[in-house]
Amino acid sequence: MKILIIEDDSEIVEAVSLCFQLRWSGATVISATQGAKGLDLVETETPDLVVLDIGLPDMDGFKVLREIRQFSQVPVIMLTVRGEDTDVAKGLELGADDYITKPFSHIELLARVQAVLRRAQGVSVTGDERPFVSGKLSVDFASRTVKINGQPIKLTFTEYRLLYYLIKNEGRLLTHENLLNKVWGEGYTEARDLLRVHIQHLRQKLGDSAESPKIIVTEHGMGYKFVRP
Ligand code: CA
């Protein structure tokens, strides 16, 4: 496993590296103190996970994230500062998979990382899973390809996993708690904002209307339901 940390605070880089190496002895940790260098490394080193700070000397973490998402769906955990909720919202908006607030304990960090990696790898694919095709939407589970009107669309791991779980429970109301628990993991059942933002992105990418969604339907105060397009 290869982890990339993009952060200019050397103490945090060291703490995070140590934490990964203690937990995964085979893990390779690489780091960049500047956003531009970090971007290079995402491209050349193809890490399995990126830990990205918002405050960087050359460009802010949001810009880095936006650029990463132009070419890579690698799971990204943003490092944010306590009390800066708009940063969190913005990071998720731009395609971060999760965030962690500084200062954090190594236990907190590992829990987040494990949850994110589980989401990235955890969608079970058995050979006999037939593609889902309905209306303009088609999903090939074997290759994880999602198409709208025959055009492939790019989903982050989390969005894919969310869509997968919704499709597999087609027509059923899934509560917020249920979705958060299944897609994000234990410890996330209260994170409704996280769910809301990801549903919003997924709808956008599926071309589902935000005002009157037809594919991912909101059941007010309860949860969401996938309806065949
Ligand atoms: Ca920093």
Coordinates of N, CA and C and ligand atoms in Angstrom, one line a residue:
M1 N 0.8 -1.2 0.0 CA 0.0 0.0 0.0 C 0.9 1.3 0.0
K2 N 0.5 2.2 -0.8 CA 1.2 3.5 -0.9 C 0.4 4.7 -0.5
I3 N 0.9 5.4 0.5 CA 0.1 6.6 0.9 C 0.9 7.9 0.6
L4 N 0.2 8.8 0.1 CA 0.8 10.1 -0.2 C 0.3 11.2 0.8
I5 N 1.2 11.9 1.5 CA 0.8 13.0 2.4 C 1.2 14.3 1.8
I6 N 0.3 15.2 1.6 CA 0.6 16.5 1.1 C 0.4 17.5 2.2
E7 N 1.4 17.9 2.8 CA 1.3 18.8 4.0 C 2.7 19.4 4.3
D8 N 2.7 20.7 4.6 CA 4.0 21.4 4.8 C 4.5 21.4 6.3
D9 N 3.6 20.9 7.2 CA 4.0 20.8 8.6 C 4.7 19.5 8.8
S10 N 6.0 19.6 9.0 CA 6.8 18.3 9.1 C 6.4 17.5 10.3
E11 N 6.0 18.1 11.3 CA 5.6 17.3 12.5 C 4.4 16.4 12.2
I12 N 3.5 17.0 11.4 CA 2.3 16.2 11.1 C 2.7 15.1 10.1
V13 N 3.5 15.4 9.1 CA 3.9 14.4 8.2 C 4.6 13.2 8.9
E14 N 5.4 13.6 9.9 CA 6.1 12.5 10.6 C 5.2 11.7 11.4
A15 N 4.2 12.3 12.1 CA 3.3 11.6 12.9 C 2.4 10.7 12.1
V16 N 2.0 11.2 10.9 CA 1.1 10.4 10.1 C 1.9 9.2 9.5
S17 N 3.1 9.5 9.1 CA 4.0 8.4 8.5 C 4.2 7.3 9.5
L18 N 4.5 7.7 10.7 CA 4.7 6.8 11.8 C 3.5 5.9 12.1
C19 N 2.4 6.6 12.1 CA 1.1 5.9 12.4 C 0.8 4.9 11.3
F20 N 1.1 5.2 10.0 CA 0.8 4.2 9.0 C 1.8 3.1 9.0
Q21 N 3.0 3.4 9.3 CA 4.0 2.3 9.3 C 3.8 1.4 10.5
L22 N 3.3 1.9 11.6 CA 3.0 1.0 12.7 C 1.9 0.1 12.4
R23 N 0.9 0.6 11.7 CA -0.3 -0.1 11.5 C -0.1 -1.1 10.3
W24 N 0.5 -0.6 9.2 CA 0.8 -1.4 8.0 C 2.3 -1.5 7.8
S25 N 2.9 -2.5 8.3 CA 4.4 -2.5 8.2 C 4.9 -2.4 6.8
G26 N 4.0 -2.9 5.8 CA 4.5 -2.9 4.4 C 4.2 -1.6 3.7
A27 N 3.6 -0.6 4.4 CA 3.1 0.6 3.7 C 4.3 1.5 3.3
T28 N 4.2 2.1 2.2 CA 5.1 3.1 1.7 C 4.5 4.4 1.9
V29 N 5.2 5.3 2.6 CA 4.6 6.6 2.8 C 5.5 7.6 2.1
I30 N 4.9 8.4 1.1 CA 5.6 9.4 0.5 C 5.0 10.8 0.8
S31 N 5.7 11.8 0.7 CA 5.1 13.1 1.1 C 5.6 14.2 0.2
A32 N 4.8 15.3 0.2 CA 5.2 16.5 -0.5 C 4.8 17.7 0.4
T33 N 5.7 18.7 0.4 CA 5.3 19.9 1.3 C 4.7 21.0 0.4
Q34 N 4.6 20.8 -0.9 CA 4.0 21.7 -1.8 C 2.9 21.1 -2.6
G35 N 1.9 21.8 -2.9 CA 0.8 21.3 -3.7 C 1.2 20.8 -5.1
A36 N 2.0 21.6 -5.8 CA 2.4 21.2 -7.1 C 3.1 19.9 -7.1
K37 N 4.0 19.8 -6.2 CA 4.8 18.5 -6.1 C 3.9 17.3 -5.8
G38 N 2.9 17.6 -4.9 CA 2.0 16.6 -4.5 C 1.2 16.1 -5.7
L39 N 0.8 17.0 -6.6 CA 0.1 16.7 -7.8 C 0.9 15.8 -8.7
D40 N 2.2 16.1 -8.8 CA 3.1 15.3 -9.6 C 3.1 13.9 -9.1
L41 N 3.2 13.8 -7.7 CA 3.3 12.5 -7.1 C 2.1 11.6 -7.3
V42 N 0.9 12.3 -7.3 CA -0.3 11.6 -7.5 C -0.3 10.9 -8.9
E43 N 0.3 11.7 -9.8 CA 0.3 11.2 -11.2 C 1.4 10.1 -11.4
T44 N 2.6 10.4 -10.9 CA 3.7 9.4 -11.1 C 3.7 8.2 -10.2
E45 N 3.3 8.4 -9.0 CA 3.4 7.3 -8.0 C 2.1 6.5 -7.8
T46 N 1.0 7.0 -8.4 CA -0.4 6.4 -8.2 C -0.6 5.8 -6.8
P47 N -0.6 6.7 -5.8 CA -0.8 6.2 -4.4 C -2.2 5.6 -4.2
D48 N -2.4 4.8 -3.2 CA -3.7 4.2 -2.9 C -4.6 5.1 -2.1
L49 N -3.9 6.1 -1.5 CA -4.7 7.0 -0.7 C -3.9 8.3 -0.6
V50 N -4.6 9.5 -0.5 CA -3.9 10.7 -0.4 C -4.5 11.4 0.9
V51 N -3.6 11.9 1.7 CA -3.9 12.7 2.9 C -3.5 14.2 2.5
L52 N -4.5 15.1 2.4 CA -4.2 16.4 1.8 C -4.5 17.5 2.8
D53 N -3.6 18.3 3.1 CA -3.8 19.5 3.9 C -4.4 20.7 3.1
I54 N -5.2 21.5 3.8 CA -5.7 22.6 3.0 C -4.7 23.8 2.9
G55 N -4.0 24.0 4.0 CA -3.1 25.1 4.0 C -1.7 24.7 3.5
L56 N -1.4 25.0 2.3 CA -0.1 24.7 1.7 C 0.6 26.0 1.2
P57 N 1.9 26.0 1.2 CA 2.6 27.2 0.8 C 2.4 27.7 -0.6
D58 N 2.3 26.8 -1.6 CA 2.2 27.3 -3.0 C 0.8 27.5 -3.5
M59 N -0.1 26.5 -3.2 CA -1.5 26.6 -3.6 C -2.4 26.0 -2.6
D60 N -3.6 26.4 -2.4 CA -4.4 25.7 -1.4 C -4.9 24.3 -1.7
G61 N -5.2 23.6 -0.7 CA -5.5 22.2 -0.8 C -6.7 22.0 -1.7
F62 N -7.6 22.9 -1.7 CA -8.8 22.8 -2.6 C -8.4 22.8 -4.1
K63 N -7.5 23.6 -4.4 CA -7.0 23.7 -5.8 C -6.4 22.3 -6.2
V64 N -5.6 21.8 -5.2 CA -4.9 20.6 -5.4 C -5.9 19.5 -5.7
L65 N -6.9 19.5 -4.8 CA -8.0 18.4 -4.9 C -8.7 18.5 -6.2
R66 N -9.0 19.8 -6.6 CA -9.8 20.0 -7.9 C -8.9 19.4 -9.1
E67 N -7.6 19.6 -9.0 CA -6.8 19.1 -10.1 C -6.6 17.6 -10.0
I68 N -6.5 17.1 -8.8 CA -6.4 15.6 -8.7 C -7.7 15.0 -9.4
R69 N -8.8 15.5 -9.1 CA -10.1 15.0 -9.6 C -10.2 15.1 -11.1
Q70 N -9.3 15.9 -11.8 CA -9.3 15.9 -13.2 C -8.8 14.6 -13.8
F71 N -8.0 13.9 -13.1 CA -7.4 12.7 -13.7 C -7.4 11.5 -12.8
S72 N -7.8 11.6 -11.5 CA -7.7 10.5 -10.6 C -8.9 10.4 -9.7
Q73 N -9.3 9.2 -9.4 CA -10.3 9.0 -8.4 C -9.8 8.4 -7.1
V74 N -8.5 8.6 -6.9 CA -7.8 8.1 -5.7 C -8.6 8.6 -4.4
P75 N -8.8 7.8 -3.4 CA -9.4 8.3 -2.2 C -8.6 9.4 -1.6
V76 N -9.3 10.5 -1.2 CA -8.6 11.6 -0.6 C -9.2 12.0 0.8
I77 N -8.3 12.1 1.8 CA -8.8 12.6 3.1 C -8.2 13.9 3.3
M78 N -9.1 14.9 3.6 CA -8.6 16.3 3.8 C -8.3 16.5 5.2
L79 N -7.2 17.3 5.5 CA -6.9 17.7 6.8 C -7.5 19.1 7.0
T80 N -8.4 19.3 8.0 CA -9.0 20.6 8.2 C -8.7 21.1 9.6
V81 N -9.0 22.4 9.8 CA -8.8 23.0 11.1 C -10.1 23.0 11.8
R82 N -10.1 22.7 13.1 CA -11.3 22.7 13.9 C -12.1 24.1 13.8
G83 N -13.4 23.9 13.7 CA -14.2 25.1 13.6 C -14.4 25.7 12.2
E84 N -13.7 25.1 11.2 CA -13.8 25.6 9.8 C -14.7 24.7 9.0
D85 N -16.0 24.8 9.4 CA -17.0 23.9 8.7 C -17.1 24.1 7.2
T86 N -16.9 25.4 6.8 CA -17.1 25.6 5.4 C -16.0 24.9 4.6
D87 N -14.8 24.8 5.2 CA -13.7 24.1 4.6 C -14.1 22.6 4.3
V88 N -14.8 22.0 5.3 CA -15.2 20.6 5.2 C -16.2 20.5 4.0
A89 N -17.2 21.4 4.0 CA -18.2 21.4 3.0 C -17.6 21.5 1.6
K90 N -16.6 22.5 1.5 CA -16.0 22.7 0.3 C -15.2 21.5 -0.2
G91 N -14.5 20.9 0.7 CA -13.6 19.8 0.4 C -14.5 18.6 -0.1
L92 N -15.6 18.4 0.5 CA -16.5 17.3 0.1 C -17.1 17.6 -1.3
E93 N -17.4 18.9 -1.4 CA -18.0 19.4 -2.7 C -17.0 19.1 -3.8
L94 N -15.7 19.3 -3.6 CA -14.8 19.1 -4.6 C -14.3 17.6 -4.8
G95 N -14.9 16.8 -4.0 CA -14.6 15.3 -4.3 C -13.7 14.7 -3.3
A96 N -13.5 15.3 -2.1 CA -12.8 14.6 -1.0 C -13.7 13.4 -0.5
D97 N -13.1 12.3 -0.1 CA -13.9 11.2 0.4 C -14.2 11.3 1.8
D98 N -13.3 12.0 2.5 CA -13.6 12.2 4.0 C -12.6 13.3 4.5
Y99 N -12.7 13.7 5.7 CA -11.9 14.7 6.3 C -11.6 14.3 7.7
I100 N -10.5 14.9 8.2 CA -10.2 14.8 9.6 C -9.7 16.1 10.1
T101 N -10.1 16.4 11.3 CA -9.8 17.7 11.9 C -8.6 17.7 12.7
K102 N -7.7 18.7 12.5 CA -6.5 18.8 13.3 C -6.8 19.5 14.6
P103 N -6.3 19.2 15.7 CA -5.3 18.1 15.9 C -6.1 16.8 16.1
F104 N -5.5 15.7 15.6 CA -6.2 14.4 15.7 C -5.3 13.4 16.3
S105 N -5.9 12.3 16.8 CA -5.1 11.3 17.4 C -4.9 10.2 16.4
H106 N -3.9 9.4 16.6 CA -3.6 8.4 15.5 C -4.7 7.4 15.4
I107 N -5.4 7.2 16.5 CA -6.6 6.2 16.5 C -7.6 6.8 15.5
E108 N -7.9 8.1 15.7 CA -8.9 8.7 14.8 C -8.5 8.6 13.3
L109 N -7.2 8.9 13.1 CA -6.7 8.9 11.7 C -6.8 7.5 11.1
L110 N -6.4 6.5 11.9 CA -6.5 5.1 11.3 C -7.9 4.7 11.1
A111 N -8.8 5.1 12.0 CA -10.2 4.8 11.8 C -10.7 5.3 10.5
R112 N -10.4 6.6 10.2 CA -10.8 7.3 9.0 C -10.2 6.6 7.7
V113 N -8.9 6.3 7.8 CA -8.2 5.7 6.7 C -8.8 4.3 6.4
Q114 N -9.0 3.6 7.5 CA -9.5 2.2 7.2 C -10.9 2.3 6.6
A115 N -11.7 3.2 7.1 CA -13.1 3.3 6.5 C -13.0 3.7 5.0
V116 N -12.1 4.6 4.7 CA -12.0 5.1 3.3 C -11.5 4.0 2.4
L117 N -10.5 3.3 2.9 CA -9.9 2.2 2.1 C -10.9 1.0 1.9
R118 N -11.7 0.8 3.0 CA -12.7 -0.2 2.9 C -13.7 0.2 1.8
R119 N -14.0 1.4 1.8 CA -15.0 1.9 0.7 C -14.4 1.7 -0.7
A120 N -13.1 2.0 -0.8 CA -12.4 2.0 -2.1 C -12.3 0.5 -2.6
Q121 N -12.1 -0.4 -1.7 CA -11.9 -1.8 -2.1 C -13.1 -2.7 -1.9
G122 N -14.0 -2.2 -1.0 CA -14.9 -3.1 -0.4 C -16.1 -3.5 -1.2
V123 N -16.3 -3.0 -2.3 CA -17.5 -3.4 -3.0 C -17.3 -4.8 -3.6
S124 N -18.0 -5.7 -3.1 CA -17.7 -7.1 -3.5 C -18.2 -7.3 -4.9
V125 N -17.4 -7.9 -5.7 CA -17.8 -8.1 -7.1 C -17.6 -9.6 -7.3
T126 N -18.7 -10.2 -7.5 CA -18.7 -11.6 -7.9 C -18.9 -11.8 -9.4
G127 N -18.3 -12.8 -10.0 CA -18.3 -12.9 -11.4 C -19.7 -12.9 -12.0
D128 N -20.7 -13.4 -11.3 CA -22.0 -13.6 -11.9 C -22.9 -12.3 -11.8
E129 N -22.3 -11.2 -11.3 CA -23.1 -10.0 -11.1 C -23.4 -9.4 -12.5
R130 N -24.6 -9.4 -12.9 CA -24.9 -8.9 -14.2 C -25.0 -7.4 -14.2
P131 N -24.7 -6.8 -15.3 CA -24.7 -5.3 -15.4 C -26.2 -4.8 -15.1
F132 N -26.3 -3.7 -14.6 CA -27.6 -3.0 -14.4 C -27.8 -2.1 -15.5
V133 N -28.9 -2.3 -16.2 CA -29.2 -1.4 -17.3 C -30.7 -1.0 -17.2
S134 N -30.9 0.3 -17.2 CA -32.3 0.8 -17.2 C -32.3 2.2 -17.7
G135 N -33.1 2.4 -18.7 CA -33.2 3.8 -19.3 C -31.8 4.2 -19.7
K136 N -31.4 5.4 -19.3 CA -30.2 6.0 -19.8 C -29.0 5.5 -18.9
L137 N -29.3 4.8 -17.8 CA -28.2 4.4 -16.9 C -27.8 3.0 -17.1
S138 N -26.5 2.8 -17.2 CA -26.0 1.4 -17.1 C -24.8 1.3 -16.2
V139 N -24.7 0.2 -15.5 CA -23.6 0.0 -14.5 C -23.1 -1.4 -14.7
D140 N -21.8 -1.4 -15.1 CA -21.1 -2.7 -15.2 C -20.3 -2.9 -13.9
F141 N -20.8 -3.8 -13.1 CA -20.2 -4.0 -11.8 C -18.8 -4.6 -11.9
A142 N -18.6 -5.5 -12.9 CA -17.3 -6.1 -13.0 C -16.2 -5.1 -13.3
S143 N -16.5 -4.1 -14.1 CA -15.4 -3.1 -14.4 C -15.7 -1.8 -13.7
R144 N -16.7 -1.8 -12.9 CA -17.1 -0.5 -12.2 C -17.3 0.6 -13.1
T145 N -17.9 0.3 -14.3 CA -18.1 1.4 -15.2 C -19.6 1.9 -15.2
V146 N -19.8 3.2 -15.0 CA -21.1 3.7 -15.0 C -21.3 4.6 -16.2
K147 N -22.3 4.4 -16.9 CA -22.6 5.1 -18.1 C -23.9 5.8 -18.1
I148 N -24.0 7.0 -18.7 CA -25.2 7.7 -18.9 C -25.4 7.9 -20.4
N149 N -26.4 7.4 -21.0 CA -26.6 7.5 -22.4 C -25.4 7.0 -23.2
G150 N -24.8 5.9 -22.6 CA -23.6 5.3 -23.3 C -22.3 6.0 -23.0
Q151 N -22.3 7.2 -22.3 CA -21.1 7.9 -22.0 C -20.6 7.6 -20.6
P152 N -19.4 7.1 -20.5 CA -18.9 6.8 -19.1 C -18.8 8.0 -18.3
I153 N -19.2 7.9 -17.0 CA -19.1 9.1 -16.1 C -18.1 8.7 -15.0
K154 N -17.4 9.7 -14.4 CA -16.4 9.4 -13.4 C -17.0 9.6 -12.0
L155 N -17.0 8.5 -11.3 CA -17.5 8.6 -9.9 C -16.3 8.4 -9.0
T156 N -16.3 9.0 -7.8 CA -15.3 8.7 -6.8 C -15.7 7.3 -6.2
F157 N -14.8 6.7 -5.5 CA -15.0 5.4 -4.9 C -16.3 5.5 -4.0
T158 N -16.4 6.6 -3.2 CA -17.5 6.7 -2.3 C -18.8 6.8 -3.1
E159 N -18.8 7.6 -4.1 CA -20.0 7.8 -4.9 C -20.4 6.5 -5.6
Y160 N -19.4 5.7 -6.1 CA -19.7 4.4 -6.7 C -20.3 3.5 -5.7
R161 N -19.7 3.5 -4.5 CA -20.2 2.6 -3.5 C -21.6 2.9 -3.0
L162 N -21.9 4.2 -3.0 CA -23.2 4.7 -2.6 C -24.2 4.2 -3.7
L163 N -23.9 4.5 -4.9 CA -24.7 4.1 -6.0 C -25.0 2.6 -6.1
Y164 N -23.9 1.8 -5.8 CA -24.0 0.4 -5.8 C -25.0 -0.1 -4.8
Y165 N -24.9 0.5 -3.6 CA -25.7 0.0 -2.5 C -27.2 0.5 -2.8
L166 N -27.4 1.6 -3.3 CA -28.7 2.1 -3.7 C -29.4 1.2 -4.7
I167 N -28.6 0.8 -5.8 CA -29.1 0.0 -6.8 C -29.5 -1.4 -6.3
K168 N -28.6 -1.9 -5.5 CA -28.8 -3.3 -4.9 C -30.1 -3.3 -4.0
N169 N -30.5 -2.1 -3.6 CA -31.7 -2.1 -2.8 C -32.8 -1.3 -3.5
E170 N -32.8 -1.5 -4.8 CA -33.8 -0.7 -5.6 C -35.2 -0.8 -5.1
G171 N -35.8 0.4 -5.1 CA -37.2 0.5 -4.7 C -37.4 0.5 -3.2
R172 N -36.4 0.3 -2.4 CA -36.5 0.2 -1.0 C -36.1 1.5 -0.3
L173 N -36.7 2.0 0.7 CA -36.3 3.2 1.4 C -35.1 2.8 2.3
L174 N -34.0 3.5 2.1 CA -32.8 3.3 2.9 C -32.7 4.5 3.8
T175 N -32.6 4.2 5.1 CA -32.6 5.4 6.1 C -31.2 6.0 6.0
H176 N -31.1 7.2 6.5 CA -29.8 7.9 6.6 C -28.8 7.0 7.3
E177 N -29.2 6.5 8.4 CA -28.3 5.7 9.3 C -27.9 4.5 8.6
N178 N -28.8 3.8 7.9 CA -28.5 2.6 7.2 C -27.4 2.9 6.1
L179 N -27.7 3.9 5.3 CA -26.7 4.2 4.2 C -25.3 4.6 4.8
L180 N -25.4 5.4 5.8 CA -24.1 5.9 6.4 C -23.3 4.7 6.9
N181 N -24.0 3.8 7.6 CA -23.4 2.6 8.1 C -22.9 1.7 7.1
K182 N -23.6 1.5 6.0 CA -23.2 0.5 5.0 C -22.1 1.1 4.1
V183 N -22.3 2.4 3.8 CA -21.3 3.0 2.8 C -20.1 3.5 3.5
W184 N -20.3 4.2 4.6 CA -19.1 4.8 5.3 C -18.6 4.0 6.4
G185 N -19.4 3.2 7.1 CA -19.0 2.4 8.1 C -19.5 2.8 9.5
E186 N -19.1 2.0 10.5 CA -19.6 2.4 11.8 C -19.0 3.7 12.3
G187 N -19.7 4.4 13.1 CA -19.1 5.7 13.6 C -19.5 6.8 12.7
Y188 N -20.2 6.6 11.6 CA -20.6 7.6 10.7 C -22.1 7.9 10.7
T189 N -22.8 7.2 11.6 CA -24.3 7.2 11.5 C -24.9 8.6 11.7
E190 N -24.1 9.5 12.3 CA -24.7 10.9 12.5 C -24.3 11.8 11.4
A191 N -23.4 11.4 10.5 CA -22.9 12.3 9.5 C -23.8 12.5 8.3
R192 N -24.9 13.1 8.6 CA -25.9 13.3 7.5 C -25.4 14.3 6.4
D193 N -24.6 15.3 6.8 CA -24.1 16.2 5.8 C -23.2 15.5 4.8
L194 N -22.4 14.6 5.3 CA -21.6 13.8 4.4 C -22.4 13.1 3.3
L195 N -23.5 12.5 3.8 CA -24.4 11.7 2.9 C -25.1 12.7 2.0
R196 N -25.6 13.8 2.5 CA -26.3 14.8 1.6 C -25.4 15.3 0.5
V197 N -24.2 15.6 0.8 CA -23.3 16.1 -0.3 C -23.0 15.1 -1.3
H198 N -22.8 13.8 -0.9 CA -22.5 12.8 -1.8 C -23.7 12.4 -2.7
I199 N -24.9 12.5 -2.1 CA -26.1 12.2 -2.9 C -26.3 13.3 -3.9
Q200 N -26.0 14.5 -3.5 CA -26.1 15.7 -4.4 C -25.2 15.5 -5.6
H201 N -23.9 15.1 -5.3 CA -23.0 14.8 -6.4 C -23.4 13.7 -7.4
L202 N -23.9 12.7 -6.7 CA -24.3 11.5 -7.5 C -25.4 11.9 -8.4
R203 N -26.4 12.6 -7.9 CA -27.5 13.1 -8.7 C -27.0 13.9 -9.9
Q204 N -26.1 14.8 -9.6 CA -25.6 15.7 -10.6 C -25.0 14.9 -11.7
K205 N -24.1 13.9 -11.3 CA -23.4 13.1 -12.3 C -24.4 12.2 -13.1
L206 N -25.5 11.8 -12.5 CA -26.4 10.9 -13.1 C -27.4 11.7 -14.0
G207 N -27.3 13.0 -13.9 CA -28.2 13.9 -14.6 C -29.6 13.9 -14.0
D208 N -29.6 13.6 -12.7 CA -30.9 13.6 -12.0 C -31.2 15.0 -11.5
S209 N -32.4 15.4 -11.6 CA -32.8 16.8 -11.2 C -32.6 17.0 -9.7
A210 N -32.1 18.2 -9.3 CA -31.9 18.4 -7.9 C -33.3 18.8 -7.2
E211 N -34.1 19.5 -8.0 CA -35.4 19.9 -7.5 C -36.4 18.8 -7.4
S212 N -36.5 18.0 -8.4 CA -37.4 16.9 -8.3 C -36.8 15.6 -8.9
P213 N -35.9 15.0 -8.0 CA -35.1 13.9 -8.4 C -36.0 12.7 -8.8
K214 N -35.6 12.0 -9.8 CA -36.4 10.8 -10.3 C -35.7 9.5 -10.0
I215 N -34.3 9.6 -9.9 CA -33.6 8.3 -9.8 C -33.3 8.1 -8.3
I216 N -32.7 9.1 -7.7 CA -32.4 9.0 -6.2 C -33.5 9.9 -5.5
V217 N -34.5 9.3 -5.0 CA -35.6 10.0 -4.5 C -35.4 10.3 -3.0
T218 N -35.7 11.5 -2.5 CA -35.6 11.8 -1.1 C -36.9 11.5 -0.4
E219 N -36.8 10.8 0.7 CA -37.9 10.5 1.6 C -37.7 11.4 2.8
H220 N -38.4 12.5 2.8 CA -38.0 13.6 3.8 C -37.9 13.1 5.2
G221 N -36.8 13.5 5.8 CA -36.6 13.1 7.2 C -36.2 11.7 7.4
M222 N -36.3 10.9 6.4 CA -36.0 9.5 6.6 C -34.8 8.9 5.8
G223 N -34.8 9.2 4.5 CA -33.6 8.7 3.8 C -33.8 8.8 2.3
Y224 N -33.3 7.8 1.6 CA -33.3 7.9 0.1 C -33.7 6.5 -0.5
K225 N -34.2 6.6 -1.7 CA -34.7 5.4 -2.4 C -34.2 5.5 -3.8
F226 N -33.7 4.4 -4.4 CA -33.3 4.3 -5.8 C -34.5 3.8 -6.6
V227 N -34.8 4.6 -7.6 CA -35.9 4.3 -8.5 C -35.3 4.1 -9.9
R228 N -35.7 3.0 -10.6 CA -35.2 2.7 -11.9 C -35.5 3.8 -12.9
P229 N -34.5 4.4 -13.5 CA -34.8 5.5 -14.4 C -35.5 5.1 -15.7
Ligands
CA1 CA -0.3 23.1 6.4

